[in-house]
Amino acid sequence: VQLQASGGGLVQPGGSLRLSCAASGSSLEYHAIAWFRQAPGKEREGISCIGSSFDGDGEIYYADSVQGRFTISRDKAKNTAYLQMNSLKPEDTARYYCATDLSRFVATMACPYEMNFGSWGQGTQVTVSS
């Protein structure tokens, strides 16, 4: 599977962006899809995920840092996942990556750990600044 992340950009504090992660080559259905971010000088952080499921969508995970501000979703028909980001803060500035793994069941509790994901998009830069 190939993942293509897009939708990043420069936004003022308090603004919103919607990131997209378009998949090609394989269906994402029933597989976990996660969003990570990495700020300069910091480790990559798992911020949101839809866990794997045998039927329908898995449970959703949000890191405390984005809970209540970010919303993950996916459109099965478009084979695309989204991350709606509201009330953005300067500390949200980072490169955002989407990830999945078609070879394993990734439970929601395992979502924050990048070791559980074998397929990654190239990332899209989000900069929050006035």
Backbone as numpy.savetxt, mean C-alpha at the origin, in Angstrom:
# Nx Ny Nz CAx CAy CAz Cx Cy Cz
3.86 -11.59 -11.40 3.01 -10.41 -11.40 3.91 -9.16 -11.40
3.48 -8.15 -12.15 4.18 -6.85 -12.14 3.25 -5.82 -11.50
3.82 -5.02 -10.62 3.05 -3.99 -9.93 3.55 -2.63 -10.35
2.63 -1.74 -10.63 2.97 -0.37 -11.04 2.26 0.60 -10.11
3.04 1.28 -9.27 2.46 2.26 -8.35 2.47 3.64 -8.99
1.43 4.40 -8.72 1.33 5.75 -9.26 0.46 6.60 -8.34
0.44 7.90 -8.61 -0.44 8.80 -7.87 0.27 9.68 -6.87
1.56 9.50 -6.70 2.29 10.34 -5.77 2.44 11.76 -6.29
2.97 12.62 -5.43 3.18 13.99 -5.84 3.47 14.88 -4.64
3.42 16.17 -4.90 3.62 17.17 -3.86 2.27 17.69 -3.40
2.03 17.67 -2.10 0.75 18.12 -1.56 1.01 18.90 -0.28
0.15 19.86 0.00 0.28 20.65 1.22 -0.23 19.86 2.42
0.28 20.18 3.60 -0.26 19.53 4.81 -1.77 19.68 4.89
-2.43 18.60 5.27 -3.88 18.57 5.31 -4.53 18.13 4.02
-3.74 18.01 2.98 -4.27 17.61 1.68 -4.46 16.11 1.55
-4.86 15.70 0.35 -5.15 14.29 0.08 -4.48 13.85 -1.21
-4.20 12.57 -1.27 -3.73 11.92 -2.48 -4.31 10.52 -2.52
-4.47 9.99 -3.72 -4.85 8.59 -3.87 -3.80 7.88 -4.69
-3.17 6.90 -4.07 -2.19 6.09 -4.76 -2.87 4.88 -5.40
-2.36 4.49 -6.55 -2.87 3.30 -7.24 -1.74 2.30 -7.41
-2.10 1.04 -7.39 -1.16 -0.05 -7.63 -1.80 -1.00 -8.63
-1.41 -0.86 -9.88 -1.98 -1.67 -10.95 -1.16 -2.93 -11.14
-1.83 -4.06 -11.15 -1.15 -5.34 -11.31 -1.37 -5.88 -12.72
-0.35 -6.51 -13.26 -0.46 -7.16 -14.57 0.26 -8.49 -14.51
-0.20 -9.40 -15.34 0.43 -10.71 -15.40 -0.30 -11.76 -14.58
-0.90 -11.38 -13.49 -1.64 -12.30 -12.64 -2.70 -11.53 -11.87
-3.72 -12.27 -11.45 -4.77 -11.64 -10.66 -4.34 -11.52 -9.20
-4.74 -10.39 -8.60 -4.47 -10.19 -7.18 -5.55 -10.80 -6.28
-6.61 -11.28 -6.92 -7.75 -11.75 -6.13 -7.33 -12.80 -5.11
-7.78 -12.62 -3.89 -7.53 -13.50 -2.74 -6.12 -13.37 -2.18
-5.24 -12.64 -2.86 -3.87 -12.47 -2.37 -3.74 -11.18 -1.56
-2.84 -11.22 -0.61 -2.60 -10.02 0.18 -2.00 -8.92 -0.69
-2.40 -7.70 -0.41 -1.82 -6.54 -1.09 -1.50 -5.52 -0.01
-0.31 -5.01 -0.01 0.15 -4.14 1.07 0.79 -2.88 0.52
0.74 -1.87 1.35 1.45 -0.62 1.07 2.52 -0.42 2.14
3.72 -0.14 1.69 4.83 0.20 2.55 5.31 1.60 2.18
6.07 2.19 3.06 6.70 3.46 2.73 8.08 3.52 3.36
8.93 4.30 2.72 10.29 4.46 3.23 10.70 5.92 3.09
10.98 6.53 4.22 11.48 7.90 4.24 13.00 7.87 4.24
13.64 8.93 3.79 15.11 8.96 3.77 15.69 8.69 5.15
16.63 7.77 5.19 17.30 7.46 6.44 16.51 6.58 7.39
15.35 6.12 6.95 14.51 5.27 7.81 14.26 3.92 7.16
13.87 2.97 7.98 13.53 1.64 7.48 12.18 1.68 6.78
11.99 0.71 5.88 10.70 0.60 5.22 9.64 0.19 6.25
8.50 0.84 6.18 7.42 0.65 7.16 6.17 0.14 6.46
5.62 -0.95 6.98 4.34 -1.43 6.47 3.22 -0.61 7.06
2.42 0.05 6.23 1.42 0.96 6.74 -0.01 0.48 6.54
-0.25 -0.36 5.55 -1.61 -0.83 5.34 -1.60 -2.09 4.49
-2.62 -2.91 4.68 -2.62 -4.19 3.97 -4.02 -4.79 3.98
-4.35 -5.47 2.91 -5.50 -6.36 2.90 -4.92 -7.77 2.89
-5.23 -8.54 3.92 -4.65 -9.86 4.04 -5.20 -10.84 3.02
-4.52 -11.95 2.87 -4.98 -13.01 1.98 -6.30 -13.59 2.49
-7.06 -14.13 1.58 -8.33 -14.74 1.96 -8.66 -15.84 0.97
-9.38 -16.87 1.45 -9.84 -17.92 0.56 -11.17 -17.56 -0.08
-11.80 -16.53 0.45 -13.11 -16.15 -0.04 -13.33 -14.68 0.23
-13.40 -13.87 -0.80 -13.58 -12.44 -0.60 -12.29 -11.78 -0.15
-12.39 -10.65 0.50 -11.22 -9.92 0.95 -10.84 -10.33 2.36
-9.55 -10.27 2.63 -9.06 -10.54 3.97 -9.24 -9.33 4.87
-8.84 -9.49 6.09 -8.93 -8.38 7.04 -7.94 -7.29 6.66
-8.23 -6.12 7.16 -7.42 -4.95 6.82 -6.58 -4.53 8.01
-5.36 -4.16 7.71 -4.43 -3.67 8.72 -4.04 -2.23 8.41
-3.95 -1.43 9.46 -3.38 -0.09 9.36 -2.38 0.11 10.48
-1.26 0.69 10.15 -0.32 1.11 11.19 -0.93 2.25 11.99
-0.52 2.35 13.23 -1.04 3.42 14.09 -0.81 4.80 13.47
0.29 4.92 12.75 0.66 6.23 12.20 -0.30 6.72 11.12
-1.10 5.81 10.54 -2.00 6.22 9.46 -3.46 5.88 9.76
-3.70 5.17 10.84 -5.06 4.77 11.21 -5.97 6.00 11.27
-7.11 5.89 10.62 -8.08 6.98 10.63 -7.86 8.02 9.54
-6.73 7.97 8.88 -6.43 8.94 7.81 -6.31 8.27 6.44
-5.83 7.05 6.42 -5.61 6.33 5.17 -6.64 5.22 5.04
-7.01 4.92 3.80 -7.95 3.84 3.52 -7.43 3.01 2.36
-7.31 1.71 2.58 -6.88 0.79 1.52 -8.10 0.15 0.90
-8.04 -0.09 -0.39 -9.14 -0.75 -1.08 -8.59 -1.40 -2.34
-9.43 -2.18 -2.99 -9.02 -2.70 -4.29 -10.23 -2.93 -5.16
-9.98 -2.84 -6.44 -10.98 -3.06 -7.47 -10.57 -4.33 -8.20
-11.33 -5.39 -7.98 -10.95 -6.67 -8.56 -11.05 -6.65 -10.08
-12.05 -5.94 -10.59 -12.23 -5.89 -12.04 -11.05 -5.21 -12.72
-10.48 -4.21 -12.04 -9.35 -3.49 -12.61 -8.01 -4.07 -12.17
-8.06 -5.06 -11.25 -6.84 -5.67 -10.73 -5.90 -4.60 -10.18
-6.49 -3.69 -9.44 -5.77 -2.53 -8.94 -6.11 -2.31 -7.47
-5.10 -1.96 -6.70 -5.30 -1.58 -5.30 -5.08 -0.08 -5.15
-5.68 0.47 -4.12 -5.61 1.91 -3.90 -5.25 2.20 -2.45
-4.67 3.36 -2.25 -4.46 3.88 -0.90 -4.91 5.33 -0.91
-6.06 5.58 -0.31 -6.55 6.94 -0.17 -5.93 7.55 1.07
-5.24 8.66 0.89 -4.51 9.30 1.99 -5.10 10.69 2.23
-5.67 10.87 3.39 -6.26 12.15 3.77 -5.50 12.76 4.94
-5.72 14.03 5.17 -5.09 14.73 6.30 -3.59 14.48 6.34
-2.97 14.64 5.21 -1.54 14.33 5.11 -0.70 15.27 5.96
0.37 14.70 6.50 1.28 15.44 7.36 2.68 15.42 6.76
3.53 16.36 7.13 4.90 16.33 6.61 5.61 15.01 6.90
5.28 14.38 8.01 5.93 13.10 8.35 5.44 11.95 7.48
4.45 12.18 6.64 4.04 11.16 5.67 4.92 11.18 4.42
5.81 12.15 4.33 6.71 12.22 3.18 7.58 10.98 3.11
7.52 10.30 1.98 8.24 9.04 1.80 8.02 8.54 0.38
8.74 7.50 0.05 8.45 6.78 -1.18 7.53 5.62 -0.79
6.43 5.50 -1.50 5.41 4.51 -1.19 5.47 3.36 -2.18
5.43 2.15 -1.63 5.53 0.94 -2.43 4.32 0.05 -2.19
3.85 -0.61 -3.24 2.86 -1.66 -3.06 3.55 -3.01 -3.24
2.99 -4.01 -2.59 3.62 -5.33 -2.61 2.56 -6.41 -2.49
2.87 -7.56 -3.04 2.01 -8.72 -2.93 2.87 -9.97 -2.96
2.25 -11.10 -2.74 2.96 -12.37 -2.90 1.94 -13.41 -3.32
2.12 -13.97 -4.50 1.17 -14.93 -5.05 1.49 -16.36 -4.62
2.59 -16.55 -3.89 3.02 -17.91 -3.58 2.71 -18.31 -2.15
2.17 -17.40 -1.35 1.92 -17.75 0.04 0.67 -17.04 0.55
0.11 -17.60 1.59 -1.01 -16.97 2.29 -0.41 -16.03 3.33
-0.73 -14.76 3.18 -0.21 -13.76 4.10 -1.36 -13.28 4.98
-1.37 -13.76 6.20 -2.41 -13.33 7.13 -2.22 -11.86 7.47
-3.30 -11.24 7.86 -3.26 -9.81 8.13 -2.20 -9.46 9.17
-2.02 -10.32 10.17 -1.04 -10.03 11.22 0.38 -10.04 10.69
0.57 -10.67 9.55 1.91 -10.72 8.95 2.16 -9.57 7.99
1.13 -8.78 7.75 1.21 -7.73 6.75 2.32 -6.69 6.96
2.61 -6.28 8.17 3.61 -5.21 8.33 5.04 -5.61 7.99
5.28 -6.88 7.71 6.65 -7.37 7.56 6.98 -7.61 6.11
7.93 -6.85 5.59 8.23 -6.91 4.16 8.75 -8.26 3.73
9.27 -9.06 4.64 9.80 -10.37 4.29 8.71 -11.28 3.74
7.46 -10.96 4.00 6.36 -11.80 3.56 5.88 -11.50 2.14
6.53 -10.55 1.49 6.09 -10.13 0.17 7.23 -10.27 -0.83
6.95 -10.96 -1.93 7.99 -11.22 -2.91 7.91 -10.39 -4.17
6.79 -9.70 -4.36 6.61 -8.90 -5.57 6.36 -7.45 -5.17
7.14 -6.56 -5.73 7.10 -5.16 -5.36 6.99 -4.26 -6.58
6.25 -3.17 -6.41 6.25 -2.12 -7.41 7.48 -1.24 -7.23
7.63 -0.29 -8.15 8.83 0.54 -8.14 8.73 1.71 -7.18
7.53 1.97 -6.70 7.36 3.05 -5.74 6.94 4.35 -6.38
6.29 5.18 -5.58 5.89 6.51 -6.03 6.15 7.48 -4.88
6.71 8.62 -5.20 7.13 9.58 -4.18 5.97 10.45 -3.73
5.82 10.57 -2.42 4.84 11.47 -1.83 5.60 12.49 -0.98
5.38 13.75 -1.26 6.02 14.81 -0.50 4.94 15.73 0.05
4.94 15.89 1.36 3.96 16.75 2.02 4.70 17.96 2.57
4.44 19.09 1.98 5.18 20.29 2.35 4.40 21.52 1.95
4.55 22.57 2.74 3.92 23.84 2.39 4.89 24.72 1.62
